[in-house]
Short mmCIF file of C-alpha atoms and ligand atoms in Angstrom, two decimals:
data_model
loop_
_atom_site.label_atom_id
_atom_site.label_comp_id
_atom_site.label_asym_id
_atom_site.label_seq_id
_atom_site.Cartn_x
_atom_site.Cartn_y
_atom_site.Cartn_z
CA MET A 1 -27.70 -0.83 12.63
CA GLU A 2 -25.50 1.66 11.29
CA ARG A 3 -22.46 0.06 10.15
CA ILE A 4 -18.89 1.27 10.99
CA TYR A 5 -16.56 0.40 8.52
CA LEU A 6 -12.57 0.36 10.03
CA ASP A 7 -10.95 -1.56 7.46
CA ALA A 8 -9.63 1.01 4.85
CA ASN A 9 -6.77 -0.92 4.55
CA ALA A 10 -8.48 -3.42 2.61
CA THR A 11 -10.20 -1.06 0.56
CA THR A 12 -11.17 2.21 0.24
CA PRO A 13 -15.22 3.41 -0.78
CA VAL A 14 -14.91 5.30 -4.00
CA LEU A 15 -15.46 9.18 -3.06
CA PRO A 16 -18.52 10.61 -4.92
CA GLN A 17 -16.64 12.96 -6.68
CA VAL A 18 -14.24 10.30 -8.07
CA LEU A 19 -17.01 8.06 -9.21
CA ASP A 20 -18.93 11.32 -10.98
CA ALA A 21 -15.41 12.25 -12.95
CA MET A 22 -15.08 8.45 -13.97
CA ARG A 23 -18.92 7.82 -15.25
CA PRO A 24 -19.20 9.62 -18.24
CA TYR A 25 -16.21 7.79 -19.49
CA TRP A 26 -18.64 4.69 -19.33
CA GLU A 27 -21.40 6.39 -21.16
CA GLU A 28 -21.10 9.85 -23.37
CA LYS A 29 -17.51 9.92 -23.21
CA PHE A 30 -17.20 6.45 -24.19
CA GLY A 31 -13.98 5.39 -26.55
CA ASN A 32 -10.83 3.99 -27.16
CA PRO A 33 -7.58 5.85 -26.75
CA SER A 34 -5.91 3.99 -29.83
CA SER A 35 -8.34 5.36 -31.92
CA ALA A 36 -7.91 8.26 -34.15
CA HIS A 37 -11.12 9.87 -34.28
CA HIS A 38 -12.35 11.93 -31.95
CA ALA A 39 -14.15 9.48 -29.93
CA GLY A 40 -10.87 8.09 -29.35
CA GLN A 41 -8.67 10.86 -29.04
CA ARG A 42 -10.83 12.70 -26.35
CA ALA A 43 -10.52 9.35 -24.17
CA ARG A 44 -6.28 9.58 -24.91
CA ALA A 45 -6.62 13.87 -23.72
CA ALA A 46 -8.55 12.30 -20.28
CA ILE A 47 -5.82 9.74 -19.94
CA GLU A 48 -2.99 12.21 -19.76
CA GLN A 49 -4.88 14.19 -18.06
CA ALA A 50 -5.38 11.77 -15.18
CA ARG A 51 -1.15 11.11 -15.56
CA ALA A 52 -0.50 14.93 -15.13
CA SER A 53 -2.71 15.13 -11.64
CA ILE A 54 -0.66 11.67 -10.36
CA ALA A 55 2.46 13.64 -11.24
CA ARG A 56 1.62 16.66 -9.35
CA LEU A 57 0.71 14.68 -6.28
CA LEU A 58 4.01 12.53 -6.53
CA ASN A 59 6.22 15.54 -7.94
CA CYS A 60 7.45 13.80 -10.82
CA SER A 61 7.19 13.63 -14.36
CA PRO A 62 3.86 12.40 -16.10
CA LYS A 63 6.31 10.32 -18.64
CA GLU A 64 6.94 8.53 -15.02
CA ILE A 65 3.67 7.05 -14.22
CA ILE A 66 2.59 3.87 -16.38
CA PHE A 67 -1.39 2.73 -15.37
CA THR A 68 -1.59 -1.11 -14.42
CA SER A 69 -4.43 -3.15 -13.31
CA GLY A 70 -3.72 -1.94 -9.36
CA GLY A 71 -1.16 -2.56 -6.41
CA THR A 72 -0.27 -6.68 -7.22
CA GLU A 73 0.33 -6.12 -10.98
CA SER A 74 2.47 -2.93 -10.49
CA ASP A 75 4.91 -4.98 -7.62
CA ASN A 76 4.91 -7.94 -10.47
CA LEU A 77 6.00 -5.78 -12.89
CA ALA A 78 8.62 -3.97 -11.31
CA LEU A 79 10.48 -7.03 -10.21
CA ASN A 80 9.96 -9.40 -12.66
CA GLY A 81 10.90 -6.09 -15.03
CA VAL A 82 14.09 -5.56 -13.64
CA LEU A 83 15.47 -9.21 -12.99
CA LYS A 84 14.18 -10.76 -15.97
CA PRO A 85 16.92 -9.81 -18.15
CA PHE A 86 19.39 -11.07 -15.72
CA LEU A 87 17.79 -14.20 -15.58
CA ASP A 88 17.31 -14.63 -18.74
CA LYS A 89 21.25 -14.07 -19.68
CA ARG A 90 21.76 -16.76 -15.77
CA GLN A 91 23.51 -13.53 -14.55
CA PRO A 92 24.02 -12.91 -10.62
CA ALA A 93 21.14 -11.22 -9.41
CA HIS A 94 20.04 -10.40 -5.26
CA LEU A 95 17.05 -9.28 -4.34
CA LEU A 96 17.04 -7.43 -1.58
CA THR A 97 13.34 -7.21 0.10
CA THR A 98 11.93 -7.80 4.14
CA GLU A 99 9.74 -10.04 5.66
CA ILE A 100 7.14 -7.78 6.06
CA GLU A 101 6.19 -7.03 2.60
CA HIS A 102 2.79 -7.94 1.20
CA HIS A 103 2.37 -10.98 -0.16
CA ALA A 104 2.50 -9.51 -3.67
CA ILE A 105 6.30 -8.55 -3.46
CA LEU A 106 6.96 -12.31 -1.27
CA TYR A 107 5.23 -14.27 -3.84
CA THR A 108 6.73 -12.52 -6.56
CA ALA A 109 10.26 -12.73 -4.68
CA GLN A 110 9.35 -16.53 -4.40
CA ALA A 111 8.69 -16.98 -7.76
CA LEU A 112 11.99 -15.29 -9.00
CA ARG A 113 14.24 -17.04 -6.86
CA SER A 114 12.82 -20.20 -8.07
CA ARG A 115 14.38 -19.04 -11.62
CA GLY A 116 17.68 -18.39 -10.22
CA ALA A 117 17.89 -15.30 -8.41
CA ASN A 118 19.14 -14.45 -5.36
CA VAL A 119 16.23 -12.99 -2.37
CA THR A 120 17.72 -12.21 1.11
CA LEU A 121 14.34 -10.87 3.34
CA LEU A 122 15.48 -8.51 6.01
CA ALA A 123 13.92 -8.69 9.23
CA PRO A 124 12.57 -5.68 11.16
CA ASN A 125 13.28 -4.71 14.39
CA ARG A 126 10.23 -5.30 17.04
CA GLU A 127 8.43 -1.97 15.91
CA GLY A 128 7.99 -3.47 12.19
CA VAL A 129 10.89 -0.66 10.73
CA ILE A 130 13.63 -2.18 8.90
CA GLU A 131 16.95 -0.19 10.37
CA PRO A 132 18.85 1.54 7.73
CA GLU A 133 22.23 -0.33 9.86
CA ALA A 134 21.04 -3.55 9.13
CA PHE A 135 20.15 -2.43 5.66
CA ARG A 136 23.33 -1.33 4.69
CA ALA A 137 24.75 -4.66 5.97
CA ALA A 138 22.48 -7.06 3.55
CA LEU A 139 23.30 -5.23 0.30
CA ARG A 140 25.73 -6.84 -1.74
CA PRO A 141 27.95 -6.58 -5.12
CA ASP A 142 25.35 -8.25 -7.15
CA THR A 143 22.47 -6.44 -5.40
CA GLU A 144 20.94 -5.23 -8.51
CA LEU A 145 16.84 -4.39 -6.84
CA VAL A 146 15.83 -3.58 -3.62
CA SER A 147 12.04 -3.25 -2.75
CA ILE A 148 11.04 -1.92 0.77
CA MET A 149 7.67 -0.99 1.17
CA ALA A 150 6.56 2.94 2.43
CA ALA A 151 4.17 1.47 5.02
CA ASN A 152 3.27 -1.92 6.19
CA ASN A 153 -0.40 -2.37 5.75
CA GLU A 154 -1.09 -4.45 8.96
CA THR A 155 0.96 -1.96 11.19
CA GLY A 156 0.80 1.44 9.43
CA ALA A 157 4.71 1.39 10.05
CA VAL A 158 6.44 4.01 7.52
CA GLN A 159 9.94 2.69 6.54
CA PRO A 160 12.87 5.33 6.37
CA ILE A 161 12.87 4.22 2.13
CA GLY A 162 14.29 7.57 1.26
CA LYS A 163 17.10 7.44 3.54
CA LEU A 164 17.48 3.55 2.69
CA ALA A 165 17.24 4.26 -0.98
CA ARG A 166 19.90 7.02 -0.38
CA ILE A 167 22.21 4.15 1.02
CA ALA A 168 21.58 1.66 -1.90
CA LYS A 169 22.74 4.37 -4.22
CA ALA A 170 26.04 5.48 -1.98
CA TYR A 171 26.96 1.56 -1.71
CA ASN A 172 26.07 0.60 -5.38
CA PRO A 173 24.34 3.87 -8.03
CA ALA A 174 23.48 0.81 -10.55
CA ILE A 175 21.26 -0.65 -7.94
CA LEU A 176 17.63 0.16 -8.60
CA PHE A 177 15.19 1.01 -5.74
CA HIS A 178 11.61 -0.18 -5.82
CA SER A 179 8.89 0.92 -2.94
CA ASP A 180 5.10 -0.71 -2.85
CA ALA A 181 3.66 2.24 -1.58
CA VAL A 182 0.01 1.33 -1.94
CA GLN A 183 -0.37 1.86 2.02
CA ALA A 184 1.68 5.20 1.85
CA ALA A 185 -0.01 7.14 -1.32
CA ALA A 186 -2.72 9.96 -0.27
CA LYS A 187 -1.95 9.27 3.28
CA LEU A 188 1.35 10.73 3.17
CA PRO A 189 3.53 13.23 1.29
CA LEU A 190 4.95 11.52 -1.31
CA ASP A 191 7.57 13.67 -2.79
CA LEU A 192 9.97 11.56 -5.85
CA SER A 193 11.82 14.87 -6.55
CA GLY A 194 12.67 15.41 -2.99
CA ALA A 195 12.89 13.13 -0.12
CA LEU A 196 12.61 10.29 -2.35
CA LYS A 197 14.54 11.24 -5.54
CA ASN A 198 16.73 7.95 -5.30
CA VAL A 199 13.75 6.01 -5.43
CA ASP A 200 13.35 4.35 -8.95
CA LEU A 201 10.21 2.50 -9.20
CA LEU A 202 7.09 2.92 -6.80
CA SER A 203 3.81 0.88 -7.24
CA ILE A 204 0.42 2.55 -5.98
CA SER A 205 -2.56 1.27 -6.19
CA GLY A 206 -6.24 2.62 -6.39
CA HIS A 207 -8.60 1.12 -3.77
CA LYS A 208 -6.59 2.19 -1.06
CA MET A 209 -6.88 6.04 -2.36
CA TYR A 210 -10.82 6.24 -2.49
CA ALA A 211 -10.66 5.10 -6.60
CA PRO A 212 -12.21 1.64 -7.74
CA GLN A 213 -10.47 -1.80 -7.61
CA GLY A 214 -8.79 -3.13 -10.68
CA THR A 215 -6.52 0.59 -11.05
CA GLY A 216 -2.99 1.19 -10.20
CA ILE A 217 -0.15 3.28 -11.33
CA LEU A 218 3.90 2.27 -11.59
CA PHE A 219 6.41 5.14 -11.19
CA ILE A 220 9.19 4.46 -13.05
CA ARG A 221 12.10 7.03 -13.01
CA SER A 222 13.19 8.02 -16.34
CA GLY A 223 15.81 6.09 -17.84
CA THR A 224 15.07 2.86 -15.86
CA TYR A 225 14.86 0.12 -18.26
CA LEU A 226 12.08 -2.36 -17.42
CA ALA A 227 10.83 -5.90 -19.40
CA PRO A 228 7.03 -5.87 -20.06
CA LEU A 229 4.85 -8.49 -18.28
CA LEU A 230 2.35 -8.25 -21.22
CA TYR A 231 2.38 -8.54 -24.97
CA GLY A 232 0.48 -7.26 -26.98
CA GLY A 233 -0.26 -3.35 -27.99
CA PRO A 234 1.91 -0.22 -27.76
CA GLN A 235 0.00 1.42 -24.61
CA GLU A 236 1.74 2.79 -21.83
CA ARG A 237 5.06 3.14 -23.43
CA GLN A 238 4.29 -0.93 -24.53
CA LEU A 239 5.14 -1.66 -20.64
CA ARG A 240 1.60 -2.46 -20.44
CA ALA A 241 -0.29 -3.84 -23.45
CA GLY A 242 -3.90 -3.46 -23.73
CA THR A 243 -6.63 -1.30 -24.06
CA GLU A 244 -6.36 1.18 -21.24
CA ASN A 245 -9.15 1.31 -18.20
CA VAL A 246 -9.97 4.43 -18.93
CA PRO A 247 -13.04 5.26 -16.45
CA GLY A 248 -10.46 3.90 -14.27
CA ILE A 249 -7.70 6.18 -14.88
CA VAL A 250 -9.48 9.05 -14.91
CA ALA A 251 -11.00 8.32 -11.23
CA LEU A 252 -7.06 7.74 -10.30
CA GLY A 253 -6.73 11.37 -11.37
CA ARG A 254 -9.66 13.01 -9.66
CA ALA A 255 -8.70 10.78 -6.67
CA ALA A 256 -5.38 11.91 -6.99
CA GLU A 257 -6.32 15.68 -6.98
CA LEU A 258 -8.46 15.01 -3.78
CA ALA A 259 -5.69 13.69 -2.24
CA GLN A 260 -3.15 16.73 -2.71
CA ASP A 261 -6.27 18.83 -1.46
CA TRP A 262 -6.64 16.61 1.20
CA LEU A 263 -2.93 16.63 2.50
CA SER A 264 -2.54 20.30 1.91
CA ALA A 265 -5.30 21.21 4.52
CA TYR A 266 -3.23 19.08 6.75
CA ARG A 267 -6.80 16.69 7.27
CA ASP A 268 -3.69 13.52 7.50
CA ARG A 269 -3.36 15.24 11.08
CA GLU A 270 -6.92 15.36 11.90
CA LEU A 271 -7.16 11.44 10.70
CA ALA A 272 -4.12 11.09 12.95
CA ALA A 273 -6.02 12.55 16.10
CA LEU A 274 -9.44 10.27 15.47
CA ARG A 275 -7.00 7.19 15.18
CA ASP A 276 -5.10 8.30 17.98
CA ARG A 277 -8.42 8.64 20.33
CA LEU A 278 -9.85 5.04 19.56
CA GLU A 279 -6.47 3.83 20.32
CA THR A 280 -5.56 5.33 23.50
CA GLY A 281 -9.20 5.17 24.45
CA LEU A 282 -9.23 1.31 23.77
CA LEU A 283 -5.87 1.16 25.46
CA ALA A 284 -7.66 2.28 28.30
CA ALA A 285 -10.59 0.76 28.23
CA ILE A 286 -9.17 -2.84 28.07
CA PRO A 287 -6.58 -4.29 30.45
CA GLY A 288 -3.92 -6.74 28.98
CA SER A 289 -3.63 -4.27 25.65
CA SER A 290 -1.19 -3.28 23.63
CA VAL A 291 0.16 -1.71 20.37
CA ASN A 292 1.65 -3.57 17.51
CA GLY A 293 4.43 -1.40 15.64
CA PRO A 294 5.83 2.25 16.21
CA VAL A 295 4.52 4.66 18.80
CA GLY A 296 5.46 7.84 19.92
CA ASP A 297 6.57 10.31 17.25
CA ALA A 298 2.68 10.63 14.54
CA ASP A 299 5.37 10.43 11.45
CA ARG A 300 6.16 6.76 12.16
CA ARG A 301 3.09 5.13 11.52
CA SER A 302 0.36 6.33 8.57
CA PRO A 303 -1.85 8.24 9.60
CA ASN A 304 -5.04 5.76 9.88
CA THR A 305 -4.05 2.23 11.19
CA THR A 306 -3.27 0.96 14.49
CA ASN A 307 -2.94 -2.66 15.07
CA LEU A 308 -3.69 -3.58 18.56
CA ARG A 309 -3.24 -6.88 20.41
CA PHE A 310 -5.57 -8.17 23.25
CA GLU A 311 -4.11 -11.11 25.68
CA GLY A 312 -5.87 -14.20 25.40
CA VAL A 313 -8.57 -13.14 23.06
CA ASP A 314 -8.88 -14.93 19.91
CA ALA A 315 -8.71 -12.20 17.27
CA GLU A 316 -10.56 -14.39 14.36
CA ALA A 317 -13.74 -14.70 17.24
CA LEU A 318 -13.25 -11.29 17.98
CA LEU A 319 -13.83 -10.19 14.50
CA ILE A 320 -16.90 -11.97 14.39
CA ALA A 321 -18.17 -10.68 16.70
CA LEU A 322 -17.51 -6.84 15.93
CA ASP A 323 -19.39 -7.93 12.69
CA MET A 324 -22.11 -8.82 14.18
CA GLN A 325 -22.24 -5.37 16.11
CA GLY A 326 -21.66 -3.86 12.64
CA ILE A 327 -17.78 -3.02 13.24
CA ALA A 328 -15.85 -4.26 10.11
CA ALA A 329 -12.23 -4.66 11.19
CA SER A 330 -9.18 -6.96 10.25
CA PHE A 331 -6.22 -9.27 11.39
CA GLY A 332 -3.79 -9.78 9.31
CA ALA A 333 -3.87 -9.20 5.82
CA ALA A 334 -7.66 -8.95 4.20
CA CYS A 335 -6.26 -11.92 2.01
CA GLN A 336 -5.59 -14.17 5.00
CA SER A 337 -9.27 -13.42 6.31
CA GLY A 338 -10.49 -17.03 6.73
CA ALA A 339 -7.27 -18.46 6.65
CA THR A 340 -5.60 -19.41 10.48
CA GLU A 341 -2.36 -18.76 9.37
CA PRO A 342 -1.16 -16.07 12.03
CA SER A 343 -0.03 -12.94 10.15
CA HIS A 344 3.49 -12.79 9.11
CA VAL A 345 4.17 -9.32 9.60
CA LEU A 346 3.59 -10.09 13.52
CA LEU A 347 5.61 -12.98 13.61
CA ALA A 348 8.47 -11.29 11.58
CA MET A 349 8.41 -8.24 14.35
CA GLY A 350 9.01 -11.02 17.20
CA LEU A 351 5.21 -11.76 18.38
CA SER A 352 4.52 -15.26 19.02
CA ALA A 353 2.08 -17.05 16.86
CA GLN A 354 -0.63 -16.70 19.68
CA GLN A 355 0.63 -12.93 20.21
CA ALA A 356 -0.21 -12.89 16.44
CA ARG A 357 -3.29 -14.40 16.69
CA SER A 358 -4.75 -11.64 19.65
CA SER A 359 -4.04 -9.04 16.89
CA LEU A 360 -6.67 -6.72 15.76
CA ARG A 361 -5.98 -4.47 12.80
CA LEU A 362 -8.24 -0.80 12.71
CA SER A 363 -7.72 1.56 9.76
CA LEU A 364 -9.78 4.33 9.20
CA SER A 365 -10.91 5.68 6.14
CA ARG A 366 -11.48 9.70 5.65
CA LEU A 367 -15.10 9.42 5.94
CA THR A 368 -14.76 8.30 9.73
CA THR A 369 -16.47 10.32 12.05
CA SER A 370 -15.82 11.26 15.13
CA GLU A 371 -19.14 9.57 16.43
CA GLU A 372 -18.23 6.45 14.39
CA ILE A 373 -14.85 6.58 16.87
CA ASP A 374 -17.54 7.23 19.98
CA ARG A 375 -19.82 3.93 19.52
CA ALA A 376 -16.56 1.69 18.46
CA LEU A 377 -15.11 3.18 21.59
CA LYS A 378 -18.31 1.18 23.53
CA ILE A 379 -18.39 -1.77 21.52
CA ILE A 380 -15.01 -3.35 20.67
CA PRO A 381 -13.85 -3.65 25.14
CA ALA A 382 -17.54 -4.62 25.75
CA ALA A 383 -16.93 -7.48 23.02
CA VAL A 384 -13.21 -8.01 24.16
CA ALA A 385 -14.64 -8.44 27.72
CA ARG A 386 -17.37 -10.70 26.79
CA LEU A 387 -14.56 -13.44 24.82
CA ARG A 388 -12.49 -13.30 28.00
CA SER A 389 -15.18 -14.17 30.36
CA LEU A 390 -16.18 -17.14 27.77
CA ALA A 391 -12.63 -18.54 27.57
CA PRO A 392 -11.49 -21.51 29.82
N1 PLP B 401 0.83 -4.01 -1.48
C1 PLP B 401 -0.04 -3.39 -0.51
C2 PLP B 401 0.79 -2.85 0.37
C3 PLP B 401 -1.31 -3.82 -0.37
O1 PLP B 401 -1.54 -3.31 1.22
C4 PLP B 401 -1.89 -3.84 -1.00
C5 PLP B 401 -3.46 -4.50 -0.74
O2 PLP B 401 -3.43 -5.11 0.36
C6 PLP B 401 -1.20 -4.83 -2.23
C7 PLP B 401 -0.16 -4.66 -2.52
C8 PLP B 401 -2.28 -5.34 -3.43
O3 PLP B 401 -2.98 -4.29 -4.06
P1 PLP B 401 -3.64 -4.55 -5.10
O4 PLP B 401 -4.69 -4.94 -4.33
O5 PLP B 401 -4.12 -3.54 -5.75
O6 PLP B 401 -3.48 -5.63 -6.03
#
């Protein structure tokens, strides 16, 4: 059975070009970038080349990029790094974030709250988008940090972070604006000198952009002070102690170059067209089905994601049925698989627990083919019909 992978928001495959780029840094080009000898300096140069490639993708300075172990660490470093100095001095500090964030943000915010931070979780509208007016109304004189994701991992809903960051700075220029861009990077253009010039901190994960798991980036705008999470060596401007993951960093750099080529060739539009074909095909073939998230204008959703609700169907049972037929999909976030808790994102959008439990996320990768979509359009409606026929 040829398997169809429709779970790219959980993780993407490592592209062959990325693997080729990183392999020598495990083999003949090994070396500790802190060593003064040739092998060390070769590794150092490879890191700086990768940093420059990422800076080109994000239109920022290489000095503003640090490497981490992934999206979770970048999110933790951003939130803790900004708020720790306030909490240490017992100064009031308000963190404004949203109900639709990934747990890497939500649970960090919870931990900060237990240490004295004031935290507000903003609700989205029914499409899963944070409204600028509601955002403006939630800013407070003691707001020190805002954290709003660039695109949601479950629905693909693109958040207007450029606009929200502008509103925050107009309210108080000292507010720092962080965005978890894990699900936006390499899918949507992110211009930190243009539309996102008011964003101060931005998290990216390697394994959502065709680089390996356990690699990540935090963009830190020049002049932004952060307290480190890890103490030890002086790596990454003393913000991320520990010998660098050289092969992983090289992979991130190569993945960024490939992403830039891909976006420049408007391949995101092709991917969105494939996603749209899957979505409209399923909506037409399955009665009682609807989309969770923004519909209509293509720019309001990441190009690879659809989240569909099938009335009266248990998505967990559907996932199992699809897996047996060779389709990998997801409901809620991947880290919740196996748990029966309905998705906090869908609940925040106003869905009932039952509606959330009837929802399936399909996320395409750059490697998804038109032929795979044709097959998915046969398998998924048949699986839904069968589950419905068995339901009491
Ligand atoms: N933020 C978002 C929006 C995500 O989708 C994920 C992963 O699913 C993360 C953060 C965590 O990233 P990582 O797996 O690299 O720690």
